[in-house]
Amino acid sequence: MRTPLIAGNWKMHYGAAETAAFLEELLTEERDPGVDVVVCPPAVALPMAAMVLTGSDIGLGAQNVHWEESGAFTGEVSALMLKEIGVQWVIVGHSERRTIFGETDETALARARAAQAANLEVIFCVGETLDERDAGETFAVLERQVADLGALDPGHLVLAYEPVWAIGTGRTATPQQAQEAHAFLRLRMSALFGGETSESLRILYGGSLKPANTGELLPLADVDGGLIGGASLDVRSFSAIIRAAADCAAGETP
Ligand code: PGA
């Protein structure tokens, strides 16, 4: 039985003051303990978030991390620096990092390894573009993106399947598209880590997930929660998604 995980990827939204206000409000919401919740604010807001979340069971994640501990890497932040201020999670290989900032499978893996070496939990993102899907290359792309993840510790790894064409577009994968991609990824994880480990590894869906479509995506057999962008920026919609995940885990239809 996999505990559902709902992670909010705030991207470049909310500075320190807005982060504090958001999290103080989120903490007043009643939350089912059967769902793991993580928020990933921008790097500059992480110390504020860590302070507000002290003593709460909401996890704190960064959106990126460098693969070296320190050095001449202008603009970058190391895993140890994140760890020091109380960050527990990090998103790696997000499609915006891949398409806008030149992230490759190799650099994503290096970041994930460095994060795990510093005892951070990794949310590793994969997913095909629309051109790749239209060309029938979805599974080949996913296979390539996870091919070397055997170098990671699966006990501190979460995968996020995020079809690039569904991110921020309002389009979502159909339940069938999502389930077959997730099942494929679980099969690949089984090849890398063995069946038992792959059964306990969480695979999140990401891409325009919002309260209105949790009912069709969260109950899928191999979907273990969500990585949420836009809908995580509003306390009410983020909380509604968390409640839907709790309902799914309890065997109820959200
Ligand atoms: P979205 O973003 O929910 O706004 O589509 C998801 C993501 O990029 O992680």
PDB file of N, CA and C and ligand atoms in Angstrom, residues 9 11 94 96 162 166-168 207-209 227-230, ligand 1:
ATOM      1  N   ASN A   9       4.218  22.376  -6.743  1.00  0.00           N
ATOM      2  CA  ASN A   9       5.374  23.006  -7.386  1.00  0.00           C
ATOM      3  C   ASN A   9       4.968  24.442  -7.703  1.00  0.00           C
ATOM      4  N   LYS A  11       6.727  26.852  -8.725  1.00  0.00           N
ATOM      5  CA  LYS A  11       7.491  27.498  -9.812  1.00  0.00           C
ATOM      6  C   LYS A  11       7.932  28.894  -9.344  1.00  0.00           C
ATOM      7  N   HIS A  94      12.549  18.656 -13.883  1.00  0.00           N
ATOM      8  CA  HIS A  94      11.258  19.160 -14.357  1.00  0.00           C
ATOM      9  C   HIS A  94      11.376  19.564 -15.834  1.00  0.00           C
ATOM     10  N   GLU A  96      10.358  22.048 -17.395  1.00  0.00           N
ATOM     11  CA  GLU A  96      10.772  23.449 -17.632  1.00  0.00           C
ATOM     12  C   GLU A  96      12.276  23.599 -17.488  1.00  0.00           C
ATOM     13  N   GLU A 162       4.965  13.552 -16.037  1.00  0.00           N
ATOM     14  CA  GLU A 162       4.356  14.823 -16.425  1.00  0.00           C
ATOM     15  C   GLU A 162       4.441  14.981 -17.939  1.00  0.00           C
ATOM     16  N   ALA A 166       0.716  18.593 -21.194  1.00  0.00           N
ATOM     17  CA  ALA A 166      -0.365  18.782 -20.219  1.00  0.00           C
ATOM     18  C   ALA A 166       0.003  19.803 -19.149  1.00  0.00           C
ATOM     19  N   ILE A 167       1.270  20.258 -19.156  1.00  0.00           N
ATOM     20  CA  ILE A 167       1.720  21.158 -18.087  1.00  0.00           C
ATOM     21  C   ILE A 167       1.300  22.596 -18.377  1.00  0.00           C
ATOM     22  N   GLY A 168       0.472  23.130 -17.487  1.00  0.00           N
ATOM     23  CA  GLY A 168       0.056  24.529 -17.597  1.00  0.00           C
ATOM     24  C   GLY A 168      -0.825  24.814 -18.799  1.00  0.00           C
ATOM     25  N   GLY A 207       0.442  17.650 -14.472  1.00  0.00           N
ATOM     26  CA  GLY A 207       0.005  18.251 -15.729  1.00  0.00           C
ATOM     27  C   GLY A 207      -1.454  18.638 -15.622  1.00  0.00           C
ATOM     28  N   SER A 208      -1.690  19.926 -15.252  1.00  0.00           N
ATOM     29  CA  SER A 208      -3.051  20.464 -15.148  1.00  0.00           C
ATOM     30  C   SER A 208      -3.962  19.664 -14.219  1.00  0.00           C
ATOM     31  N   LEU A 209      -3.368  19.045 -13.184  1.00  0.00           N
ATOM     32  CA  LEU A 209      -4.192  18.367 -12.180  1.00  0.00           C
ATOM     33  C   LEU A 209      -4.860  19.445 -11.334  1.00  0.00           C
ATOM     34  N   LEU A 227       1.873  15.899  -8.736  1.00  0.00           N
ATOM     35  CA  LEU A 227       2.766  17.053  -8.680  1.00  0.00           C
ATOM     36  C   LEU A 227       1.980  18.184  -9.341  1.00  0.00           C
ATOM     37  N   ILE A 228       1.660  19.189  -8.555  1.00  0.00           N
ATOM     38  CA  ILE A 228       0.679  20.166  -8.985  1.00  0.00           C
ATOM     39  C   ILE A 228       1.293  21.556  -9.095  1.00  0.00           C
ATOM     40  N   GLY A 229       1.118  22.170 -10.251  1.00  0.00           N
ATOM     41  CA  GLY A 229       1.617  23.528 -10.450  1.00  0.00           C
ATOM     42  C   GLY A 229       0.532  24.532 -10.126  1.00  0.00           C
ATOM     43  N   GLY A 230      -0.168  24.993 -11.155  1.00  0.00           N
ATOM     44  CA  GLY A 230      -1.156  26.064 -11.017  1.00  0.00           C
ATOM     45  C   GLY A 230      -2.118  25.892  -9.848  1.00  0.00           C
TER      46      GLY A 230
HETATM   47  P1  PGA B   1       0.512  22.414 -13.811  1.00  0.00           P
HETATM   48  O1  PGA B   1       2.065  22.155 -13.564  1.00  0.00           O
HETATM   49  O2  PGA B   1      -0.247  21.703 -12.716  1.00  0.00           O
HETATM   50  O3  PGA B   1       0.354  23.915 -13.713  1.00  0.00           O
HETATM   51  O4  PGA B   1       0.183  21.884 -15.152  1.00  0.00           O
HETATM   52  C1  PGA B   1       2.522  20.895 -13.160  1.00  0.00           C
HETATM   53  C2  PGA B   1       4.035  20.915 -13.077  1.00  0.00           C
HETATM   54  O5  PGA B   1       4.661  21.577 -13.905  1.00  0.00           O
HETATM   55  O6  PGA B   1       4.630  20.274 -12.185  1.00  0.00           O
END
